[in-house]
mmCIF file of C-alpha atoms in Angstrom:
data_model
loop_
_atom_site.group_PDB
_atom_site.id
_atom_site.type_symbol
_atom_site.label_atom_id
_atom_site.label_comp_id
_atom_site.label_asym_id
_atom_site.label_seq_id
_atom_site.Cartn_x
_atom_site.Cartn_y
_atom_site.Cartn_z
ATOM 1 C CA UNK A 16 10.527 41.229 -38.656
ATOM 2 C CA UNK A 17 9.693 44.619 -39.063
ATOM 3 C CA UNK A 18 12.117 44.910 -42.699
ATOM 4 C CA UNK A 19 10.624 41.472 -43.535
ATOM 5 C CA UNK A 20 6.738 43.504 -43.139
ATOM 6 C CA UNK A 21 8.210 46.233 -45.535
ATOM 7 C CA UNK A 22 9.348 43.840 -48.111
ATOM 8 C CA UNK A 23 6.287 41.788 -48.114
ATOM 9 C CA UNK A 24 4.020 45.223 -48.054
ATOM 10 C CA UNK A 25 6.765 46.611 -50.665
ATOM 11 C CA UNK A 26 6.454 43.257 -53.087
ATOM 12 C CA UNK A 27 2.618 43.518 -52.700
ATOM 13 C CA UNK A 28 2.729 47.250 -54.230
ATOM 14 C CA UNK A 29 5.258 45.974 -57.035
ATOM 15 C CA UNK A 30 2.721 43.090 -58.250
ATOM 16 C CA UNK A 31 -0.496 45.253 -58.102
ATOM 17 C CA UNK A 32 1.053 47.727 -60.140
ATOM 18 C CA UNK A 33 1.926 45.401 -62.567
ATOM 19 C CA UNK A 34 -1.277 43.551 -62.700
ATOM 20 C CA UNK A 35 -2.499 47.262 -63.290
ATOM 21 C CA UNK A 36 -0.292 47.637 -65.849
ATOM 22 C CA UNK A 37 -1.199 43.911 -67.733
ATOM 23 C CA UNK A 38 -4.989 45.296 -67.591
ATOM 24 C CA UNK A 39 -4.236 48.616 -68.937
ATOM 25 C CA UNK A 40 -3.036 46.890 -71.697
ATOM 26 C CA UNK A 41 -5.403 44.487 -72.296
ATOM 27 C CA UNK A 42 -8.386 47.024 -72.332
ATOM 28 C CA UNK A 43 -6.123 49.392 -75.394
ATOM 29 C CA UNK A 44 -6.005 46.159 -77.005
ATOM 30 C CA UNK A 45 -9.781 45.557 -76.577
ATOM 31 C CA UNK A 46 -10.382 49.383 -77.483
ATOM 32 C CA UNK A 47 -8.236 48.937 -80.730
ATOM 33 C CA UNK A 48 -9.433 45.508 -82.334
ATOM 34 C CA UNK A 49 -12.948 47.555 -81.912
ATOM 35 C CA UNK A 50 -11.925 51.017 -83.544
ATOM 36 C CA UNK A 51 -8.483 51.042 -85.545
ATOM 37 C CA UNK A 52 -8.308 54.176 -85.490
ATOM 38 C CA UNK A 53 -7.895 54.864 -81.846
ATOM 39 C CA UNK A 54 -4.859 52.649 -82.477
ATOM 40 C CA UNK A 55 -3.709 55.600 -85.064
ATOM 41 C CA UNK A 56 -4.357 58.301 -82.665
ATOM 42 C CA UNK A 57 -2.075 56.044 -79.706
ATOM 43 C CA UNK A 58 0.106 56.323 -82.393
ATOM 44 C CA UNK A 59 0.261 59.596 -83.011
ATOM 45 C CA UNK A 60 0.072 60.898 -79.784
ATOM 46 C CA UNK A 61 3.212 58.551 -78.465
ATOM 47 C CA UNK A 62 5.019 59.916 -81.334
ATOM 48 C CA UNK A 63 4.135 63.834 -80.425
ATOM 49 C CA UNK A 64 5.490 63.625 -76.521
ATOM 50 C CA UNK A 65 8.830 61.915 -78.175
ATOM 51 C CA UNK A 66 9.282 63.668 -81.037
ATOM 52 C CA UNK A 67 8.110 67.208 -81.323
ATOM 53 C CA UNK A 68 7.611 67.745 -77.218
ATOM 54 C CA UNK A 69 11.544 66.932 -76.840
ATOM 55 C CA UNK A 70 12.243 69.148 -79.014
ATOM 56 C CA UNK A 71 10.014 72.236 -77.789
ATOM 57 C CA UNK A 72 11.672 71.421 -74.274
ATOM 58 C CA UNK A 73 15.018 71.613 -75.491
ATOM 59 C CA UNK A 74 14.296 74.578 -77.273
ATOM 60 C CA UNK A 75 12.641 76.118 -74.245
ATOM 61 C CA UNK A 76 10.152 77.983 -76.605
ATOM 62 C CA UNK A 77 6.655 78.523 -74.461
ATOM 63 C CA UNK A 78 4.559 78.741 -77.247
ATOM 64 C CA UNK A 79 5.578 75.329 -79.032
ATOM 65 C CA UNK A 80 5.149 73.280 -75.354
ATOM 66 C CA UNK A 81 1.262 75.100 -75.599
ATOM 67 C CA UNK A 82 1.000 73.973 -79.696
ATOM 68 C CA UNK A 83 1.969 70.529 -78.285
ATOM 69 C CA UNK A 84 -0.109 70.023 -75.346
ATOM 70 C CA UNK A 85 -2.762 71.241 -78.069
ATOM 71 C CA UNK A 86 -2.340 68.686 -80.214
ATOM 72 C CA UNK A 87 -2.227 65.870 -77.613
ATOM 73 C CA UNK A 88 -5.663 67.170 -76.361
ATOM 74 C CA UNK A 89 -7.050 67.033 -79.805
ATOM 75 C CA UNK A 90 -5.762 63.741 -79.735
ATOM 76 C CA UNK A 91 -7.128 62.203 -76.367
ATOM 77 C CA UNK A 92 -10.890 64.144 -76.859
ATOM 78 C CA UNK A 93 -11.299 62.291 -80.231
ATOM 79 C CA UNK A 94 -10.228 58.647 -78.494
ATOM 80 C CA UNK A 95 -12.836 59.445 -75.691
ATOM 81 C CA UNK A 96 -15.358 60.243 -78.319
ATOM 82 C CA UNK A 97 -14.449 57.597 -79.663
ATOM 83 C CA UNK A 98 -14.512 55.396 -76.894
ATOM 84 C CA UNK A 99 -17.913 56.640 -76.379
ATOM 85 C CA UNK A 100 -19.332 55.483 -79.639
ATOM 86 C CA UNK A 101 -18.062 52.184 -78.394
ATOM 87 C CA UNK A 102 -20.076 52.445 -74.890
ATOM 88 C CA UNK A 103 -16.921 52.311 -73.064
ATOM 89 C CA UNK A 104 -16.203 55.260 -70.651
ATOM 90 C CA UNK A 105 -13.754 57.638 -71.529
ATOM 91 C CA UNK A 106 -10.879 56.672 -68.881
ATOM 92 C CA UNK A 107 -11.111 52.715 -70.316
ATOM 93 C CA UNK A 108 -7.434 53.189 -71.233
ATOM 94 C CA UNK A 109 -6.179 55.064 -68.295
ATOM 95 C CA UNK A 110 -4.403 53.278 -65.491
ATOM 96 C CA UNK A 111 -6.586 52.672 -62.283
ATOM 97 C CA UNK A 112 -4.581 53.433 -59.413
ATOM 98 C CA UNK A 113 -5.872 52.753 -55.604
ATOM 99 C CA UNK A 114 -4.200 55.693 -54.698
ATOM 100 C CA UNK A 115 -3.827 58.935 -56.668
ATOM 101 C CA UNK A 116 -1.229 60.481 -55.057
ATOM 102 C CA UNK A 117 1.943 57.296 -55.164
ATOM 103 C CA UNK A 118 0.065 56.210 -58.486
ATOM 104 C CA UNK A 119 0.273 52.771 -56.549
ATOM 105 C CA UNK A 120 4.151 52.900 -56.731
ATOM 106 C CA UNK A 121 3.630 53.165 -52.454
ATOM 107 C CA UNK A 122 6.079 56.918 -52.371
ATOM 108 C CA UNK A 123 6.688 59.922 -52.848
ATOM 109 C CA UNK A 124 9.152 62.612 -53.982
ATOM 110 C CA UNK A 125 11.745 61.606 -55.601
ATOM 111 C CA UNK A 126 15.032 63.100 -54.701
ATOM 112 C CA UNK A 127 13.681 62.668 -50.804
ATOM 113 C CA UNK A 128 11.228 59.533 -51.392
ATOM 114 C CA UNK A 129 9.269 58.533 -48.455
ATOM 115 C CA UNK A 130 6.516 56.198 -47.566
ATOM 116 C CA UNK A 131 3.077 57.364 -49.524
ATOM 117 C CA UNK A 132 0.000 57.472 -46.311
ATOM 118 C CA UNK A 133 -1.329 54.130 -48.673
ATOM 119 C CA UNK A 134 1.948 52.601 -48.169
ATOM 120 C CA UNK A 135 2.079 52.816 -44.104
ATOM 121 C CA UNK A 136 -1.769 51.892 -43.578
ATOM 122 C CA UNK A 137 -0.959 49.201 -45.395
ATOM 123 C CA UNK A 138 2.101 48.537 -43.541
ATOM 124 C CA UNK A 139 0.599 48.733 -40.421
ATOM 125 C CA UNK A 140 -2.373 46.567 -41.536
ATOM 126 C CA UNK A 141 -0.034 44.130 -42.240
ATOM 127 C CA UNK A 142 2.011 44.289 -38.828
ATOM 128 C CA UNK A 143 -1.051 44.231 -36.677
ATOM 129 C CA UNK A 144 -2.533 40.947 -38.613
ATOM 130 C CA UNK A 145 0.724 39.416 -38.107
ATOM 131 C CA UNK A 146 0.898 40.342 -34.442
ATOM 132 C CA UNK A 147 -2.919 38.957 -34.586
ATOM 133 C CA UNK A 148 -4.195 42.494 -32.592
ATOM 134 C CA UNK A 149 -7.020 41.949 -34.683
ATOM 135 C CA UNK A 150 -7.885 39.684 -31.749
ATOM 136 C CA UNK A 151 -7.363 43.040 -29.639
ATOM 137 C CA UNK A 152 -10.127 44.848 -31.893
ATOM 138 C CA UNK A 153 -11.043 48.386 -30.843
ATOM 139 C CA UNK A 154 -10.744 47.162 -27.829
ATOM 140 C CA UNK A 155 -9.201 51.187 -25.708
ATOM 141 C CA UNK A 156 -8.824 52.187 -22.300
ATOM 142 C CA UNK A 157 -10.957 55.485 -23.223
ATOM 143 C CA UNK A 158 -13.380 53.063 -24.608
ATOM 144 C CA UNK A 159 -13.276 51.508 -20.347
ATOM 145 C CA UNK A 160 -17.194 51.892 -19.115
ATOM 146 C CA UNK A 161 -16.709 51.722 -15.141
ATOM 147 C CA UNK A 162 -21.395 51.663 -14.900
ATOM 148 C CA UNK A 163 -21.198 47.978 -16.594
ATOM 149 C CA UNK A 164 -19.423 46.792 -13.492
ATOM 150 C CA UNK A 165 -21.846 46.423 -10.608
ATOM 151 C CA UNK A 166 -21.173 49.297 -7.435
ATOM 152 C CA UNK A 167 -23.040 47.088 -4.751
ATOM 153 C CA UNK A 168 -19.864 46.254 -2.229
ATOM 154 C CA UNK A 169 -18.973 42.484 -3.273
ATOM 155 C CA UNK A 170 -19.874 39.798 -0.265
ATOM 156 C CA UNK A 171 -17.354 40.361 2.968
ATOM 157 C CA UNK A 172 -15.629 43.132 0.811
ATOM 158 C CA UNK A 173 -15.894 47.122 1.444
ATOM 159 C CA UNK A 174 -15.587 47.709 -1.911
ATOM 160 C CA UNK A 175 -17.725 47.237 -5.186
ATOM 161 C CA UNK A 176 -16.691 45.526 -8.441
ATOM 162 C CA UNK A 177 -16.671 48.517 -10.091
ATOM 163 C CA UNK A 178 -13.982 50.048 -7.548
ATOM 164 C CA UNK A 179 -11.987 47.069 -8.115
ATOM 165 C CA UNK A 180 -11.854 47.584 -11.525
ATOM 166 C CA UNK A 181 -10.810 50.874 -11.543
ATOM 167 C CA UNK A 182 -7.994 50.120 -9.499
ATOM 168 C CA UNK A 183 -6.676 46.808 -11.948
ATOM 169 C CA UNK A 184 -7.759 49.702 -15.282
ATOM 170 C CA UNK A 185 -5.215 52.172 -13.691
ATOM 171 C CA UNK A 186 -2.591 49.077 -12.647
ATOM 172 C CA UNK A 187 -3.252 48.161 -16.712
ATOM 173 C CA UNK A 188 -2.598 51.970 -17.817
ATOM 174 C CA UNK A 189 0.750 52.449 -15.612
ATOM 175 C CA UNK A 190 1.808 49.446 -17.143
ATOM 176 C CA UNK A 191 1.813 51.377 -20.530
ATOM 177 C CA UNK A 192 3.375 53.962 -19.160
ATOM 178 C CA UNK A 193 5.678 52.539 -17.727
ATOM 179 C CA UNK A 194 6.780 50.175 -20.517
ATOM 180 C CA UNK A 195 9.697 48.574 -21.110
ATOM 181 C CA UNK A 196 11.277 49.920 -17.530
ATOM 182 C CA UNK A 197 8.414 48.055 -16.014
ATOM 183 C CA UNK A 198 9.846 47.001 -12.019
ATOM 184 C CA UNK A 199 7.691 43.789 -12.657
ATOM 185 C CA UNK A 200 8.170 43.257 -16.121
ATOM 186 C CA UNK A 201 4.926 40.196 -16.269
ATOM 187 C CA UNK A 202 1.026 40.645 -15.996
ATOM 188 C CA UNK A 203 -1.004 37.463 -14.813
ATOM 189 C CA UNK A 204 -4.276 38.139 -14.932
ATOM 190 C CA UNK A 205 -6.569 35.460 -13.227
ATOM 191 C CA UNK A 206 -10.359 34.754 -12.605
ATOM 192 C CA UNK A 207 -13.962 33.182 -14.047
ATOM 193 C CA UNK A 208 -14.609 34.762 -17.202
ATOM 194 C CA UNK A 209 -16.624 37.093 -17.878
ATOM 195 C CA UNK A 210 -14.731 39.621 -15.821
ATOM 196 C CA UNK A 211 -12.742 41.933 -17.758
ATOM 197 C CA UNK A 212 -9.383 40.195 -18.423
ATOM 198 C CA UNK A 213 -9.512 40.258 -22.070
ATOM 199 C CA UNK A 214 -10.910 43.559 -22.732
ATOM 200 C CA UNK A 215 -7.728 44.756 -20.604
ATOM 201 C CA UNK A 216 -5.570 42.635 -23.096
ATOM 202 C CA UNK A 217 -7.095 44.321 -25.546
ATOM 203 C CA UNK A 218 -6.315 48.225 -24.092
ATOM 204 C CA UNK A 219 -2.506 47.349 -23.145
ATOM 205 C CA UNK A 220 -2.177 45.516 -26.319
ATOM 206 C CA UNK A 221 -2.951 48.165 -28.775
ATOM 207 C CA UNK A 222 -2.031 51.152 -26.573
ATOM 208 C CA UNK A 223 1.661 49.566 -26.198
ATOM 209 C CA UNK A 224 0.939 49.154 -30.239
ATOM 210 C CA UNK A 225 0.431 52.471 -31.095
ATOM 211 C CA UNK A 226 3.290 53.440 -29.056
ATOM 212 C CA UNK A 227 5.414 51.443 -31.681
ATOM 213 C CA UNK A 228 5.833 48.352 -29.564
ATOM 214 C CA UNK A 229 6.240 45.281 -31.157
ATOM 215 C CA UNK A 230 3.532 43.062 -29.798
ATOM 216 C CA UNK A 231 2.441 39.452 -30.580
ATOM 217 C CA UNK A 232 -0.751 37.979 -29.514
ATOM 218 C CA UNK A 233 -2.584 34.670 -29.359
ATOM 219 C CA UNK A 234 -4.455 33.199 -27.749
ATOM 220 C CA UNK A 235 -3.315 29.823 -25.886
ATOM 221 C CA UNK A 236 -5.010 27.210 -28.051
ATOM 222 C CA UNK A 237 -3.016 29.314 -31.426
ATOM 223 C CA UNK A 238 0.140 29.110 -28.988
ATOM 224 C CA UNK A 239 -0.047 24.921 -28.603
ATOM 225 C CA UNK A 240 -0.412 24.961 -31.924
ATOM 226 C CA UNK A 241 2.580 26.634 -32.926
ATOM 227 C CA UNK A 242 4.271 24.724 -30.577
ATOM 228 C CA UNK A 243 3.330 21.688 -32.263
ATOM 229 C CA UNK A 244 4.842 22.854 -35.301
ATOM 230 C CA UNK A 245 7.853 23.662 -33.875
ATOM 231 C CA UNK A 246 8.311 19.989 -32.093
ATOM 232 C CA UNK A 247 7.142 17.895 -35.632
ATOM 233 C CA UNK A 248 9.411 20.481 -37.475
ATOM 234 C CA UNK A 249 6.579 21.456 -39.667
ATOM 235 C CA UNK A 250 7.483 25.229 -39.215
ATOM 236 C CA UNK A 251 10.199 26.944 -36.196
ATOM 237 C CA UNK A 252 8.777 30.460 -37.145
ATOM 238 C CA UNK A 253 5.629 31.393 -34.640
ATOM 239 C CA UNK A 254 6.811 29.943 -31.527
ATOM 240 C CA UNK A 255 10.400 31.856 -32.358
ATOM 241 C CA UNK A 256 8.215 35.014 -32.829
ATOM 242 C CA UNK A 257 7.105 34.540 -29.504
ATOM 243 C CA UNK A 258 9.715 33.796 -28.171
ATOM 244 C CA UNK A 259 11.527 37.091 -29.224
ATOM 245 C CA UNK A 260 8.442 39.409 -29.476
ATOM 246 C CA UNK A 261 9.186 42.196 -27.602
ATOM 247 C CA UNK A 262 5.798 41.953 -25.545
ATOM 248 C CA UNK A 263 3.977 38.449 -25.794
ATOM 249 C CA UNK A 264 0.093 38.532 -24.668
ATOM 250 C CA UNK A 265 -1.900 35.285 -24.176
ATOM 251 C CA UNK A 266 -5.666 35.287 -24.055
ATOM 252 C CA UNK A 267 -6.826 31.815 -21.981
ATOM 253 C CA UNK A 268 -4.044 30.236 -20.917
ATOM 254 C CA UNK A 269 -5.032 26.233 -20.044
ATOM 255 C CA UNK A 270 -8.226 25.902 -22.535
ATOM 256 C CA UNK A 271 -5.242 24.914 -24.531
ATOM 257 C CA UNK A 272 -5.502 20.627 -25.207
ATOM 258 C CA UNK A 273 -2.734 18.975 -22.808
ATOM 259 C CA UNK A 274 -0.468 16.729 -25.227
ATOM 260 C CA UNK A 275 2.113 15.198 -23.554
ATOM 261 C CA UNK A 276 5.890 16.331 -23.676
ATOM 262 C CA UNK A 277 4.745 18.487 -26.073
ATOM 263 C CA UNK A 278 2.003 21.222 -24.226
ATOM 264 C CA UNK A 279 3.632 21.523 -20.595
ATOM 265 C CA UNK A 280 7.174 21.343 -21.925
ATOM 266 C CA UNK A 281 7.078 23.841 -24.392
ATOM 267 C CA UNK A 282 5.434 26.733 -22.482
ATOM 268 C CA UNK A 283 8.284 26.168 -19.861
ATOM 269 C CA UNK A 284 10.777 26.433 -22.610
ATOM 270 C CA UNK A 285 8.805 29.558 -23.693
ATOM 271 C CA UNK A 286 8.252 31.211 -20.403
ATOM 272 C CA UNK A 287 11.770 30.097 -19.022
ATOM 273 C CA UNK A 288 13.529 31.969 -22.149
ATOM 274 C CA UNK A 289 11.686 34.931 -22.284
ATOM 275 C CA UNK A 290 12.859 35.579 -18.458
ATOM 276 C CA UNK A 291 15.972 35.191 -18.847
ATOM 277 C CA UNK A 292 16.132 37.712 -21.722
ATOM 278 C CA UNK A 293 14.196 39.655 -19.239
ATOM 279 C CA UNK A 294 11.083 40.122 -21.871
ATOM 280 C CA UNK A 295 7.930 40.967 -21.023
ATOM 281 C CA UNK A 296 4.378 38.823 -20.935
ATOM 282 C CA UNK A 297 0.967 39.689 -20.046
ATOM 283 C CA UNK A 298 -1.512 36.489 -19.981
ATOM 284 C CA UNK A 299 -4.760 36.178 -19.100
ATOM 285 C CA UNK A 300 -6.038 32.355 -17.676
ATOM 286 C CA UNK A 301 -9.498 31.312 -15.919
ATOM 287 C CA UNK A 302 -7.842 29.305 -13.441
ATOM 288 C CA UNK A 303 -6.767 30.186 -10.112
ATOM 289 C CA UNK A 304 -2.329 29.757 -9.030
ATOM 290 C CA UNK A 305 -3.635 26.003 -7.113
ATOM 291 C CA UNK A 306 -5.276 25.115 -10.790
ATOM 292 C CA UNK A 307 -2.418 26.466 -12.812
ATOM 293 C CA UNK A 308 0.298 24.480 -9.968
ATOM 294 C CA UNK A 309 -2.189 21.352 -10.431
ATOM 295 C CA UNK A 310 -2.757 21.816 -14.245
ATOM 296 C CA UNK A 311 1.198 22.631 -14.994
ATOM 297 C CA UNK A 312 3.224 21.757 -12.463
ATOM 298 C CA UNK A 313 6.125 23.357 -10.406
ATOM 299 C CA UNK A 314 8.133 24.133 -13.075
ATOM 300 C CA UNK A 315 5.520 25.769 -14.919
ATOM 301 C CA UNK A 316 3.581 27.577 -11.554
ATOM 302 C CA UNK A 317 7.083 28.756 -10.435
ATOM 303 C CA UNK A 318 7.354 31.155 -14.025
ATOM 304 C CA UNK A 319 3.762 31.961 -13.880
ATOM 305 C CA UNK A 320 3.333 33.526 -10.887
ATOM 306 C CA UNK A 321 6.944 34.484 -9.958
ATOM 307 C CA UNK A 322 5.907 37.934 -7.813
ATOM 308 C CA UNK A 323 9.255 39.144 -8.606
ATOM 309 C CA UNK A 324 9.352 40.058 -11.901
ATOM 310 C CA UNK A 325 4.892 38.936 -12.183
ATOM 311 C CA UNK A 326 2.115 41.702 -11.170
ATOM 312 C CA UNK A 327 -0.556 39.381 -10.367
ATOM 313 C CA UNK A 328 -4.048 40.256 -10.840
ATOM 314 C CA UNK A 329 -6.765 38.485 -9.351
ATOM 315 C CA UNK A 330 -10.637 39.617 -10.782
ATOM 316 C CA UNK A 331 -13.456 39.618 -8.214
ATOM 317 C CA UNK A 332 -17.442 39.732 -9.364
ATOM 318 C CA UNK A 333 -20.412 38.374 -11.717
ATOM 319 C CA UNK A 334 -19.774 38.148 -15.351
ATOM 320 C CA UNK A 335 -20.097 41.563 -17.358
ATOM 321 C CA UNK A 336 -20.593 40.089 -20.461
ATOM 322 C CA UNK A 337 -24.443 40.265 -20.213
ATOM 323 C CA UNK A 338 -24.225 43.535 -19.195
ATOM 324 C CA UNK A 339 -22.361 45.867 -22.166
ATOM 325 C CA UNK A 340 -18.167 47.110 -22.928
ATOM 326 C CA UNK A 341 -15.896 46.180 -20.680
ATOM 327 C CA UNK A 342 -16.365 42.648 -20.093
#
């Protein structure tokens, strides 16, 4: 997948550079049509570069090189003056690069090429897009605000929702720190809506992605879409990516429709194959363990709540989404 992303971005850079070159050629033709002297100046400039300049370099005479530079500057100044007379900007005939560091090549250096910062940024953007990390937004552990959770003791308990969420956050942080050498590879976050499950999934996704982990993040609804495409022979790749993801994150399990011969069967295949591959999976659901058993049956539920491989975090308390970040 990494090579595929790089090739995709490489082709994108090549296409954009070719497009920029075509647009520049169109601007040159436009200017030459409106002022034929511009065409003559550009032709003389090309001859100066390929003729006299080459001879000066071979003779290694500094004065000659300076003369050529001066002549080129005179021609460039005249071209700009003529462009101005046409009401056109002075850089009308120049390439319009998005990145002036690499000139939109995507790399810098000659002998030892290395990715330009713009290319690395585009790679990162495309990888996040494919991993659907746009869903995770900018949620991070550093932005976790415990003050949005009530500090009063929970009914019948000697700790508050705030105390509980601090402990849960710490468990999630430790999971990320230990990855991939976790004693239990999977996390199952259960509880009513608005308790902070999705926020913590986002935090873990962003923390591990920043470490270079190949994360695949999707909602249960999108998961089902990939399953249907695979079963119907439309496109098997999305489901195969889910099977092979280094870290698979599924949010809101239980919200997806139940399609006969697809939902339960393919979910079992997904969980079972990832368990056999000792892959890491994070799941959030509004359903309780008994509800998971009722909805998906014993085979799926046994893989969701297998405590040998899975740490189950049951969220408690009040819906805090209206109180601020963290819910």
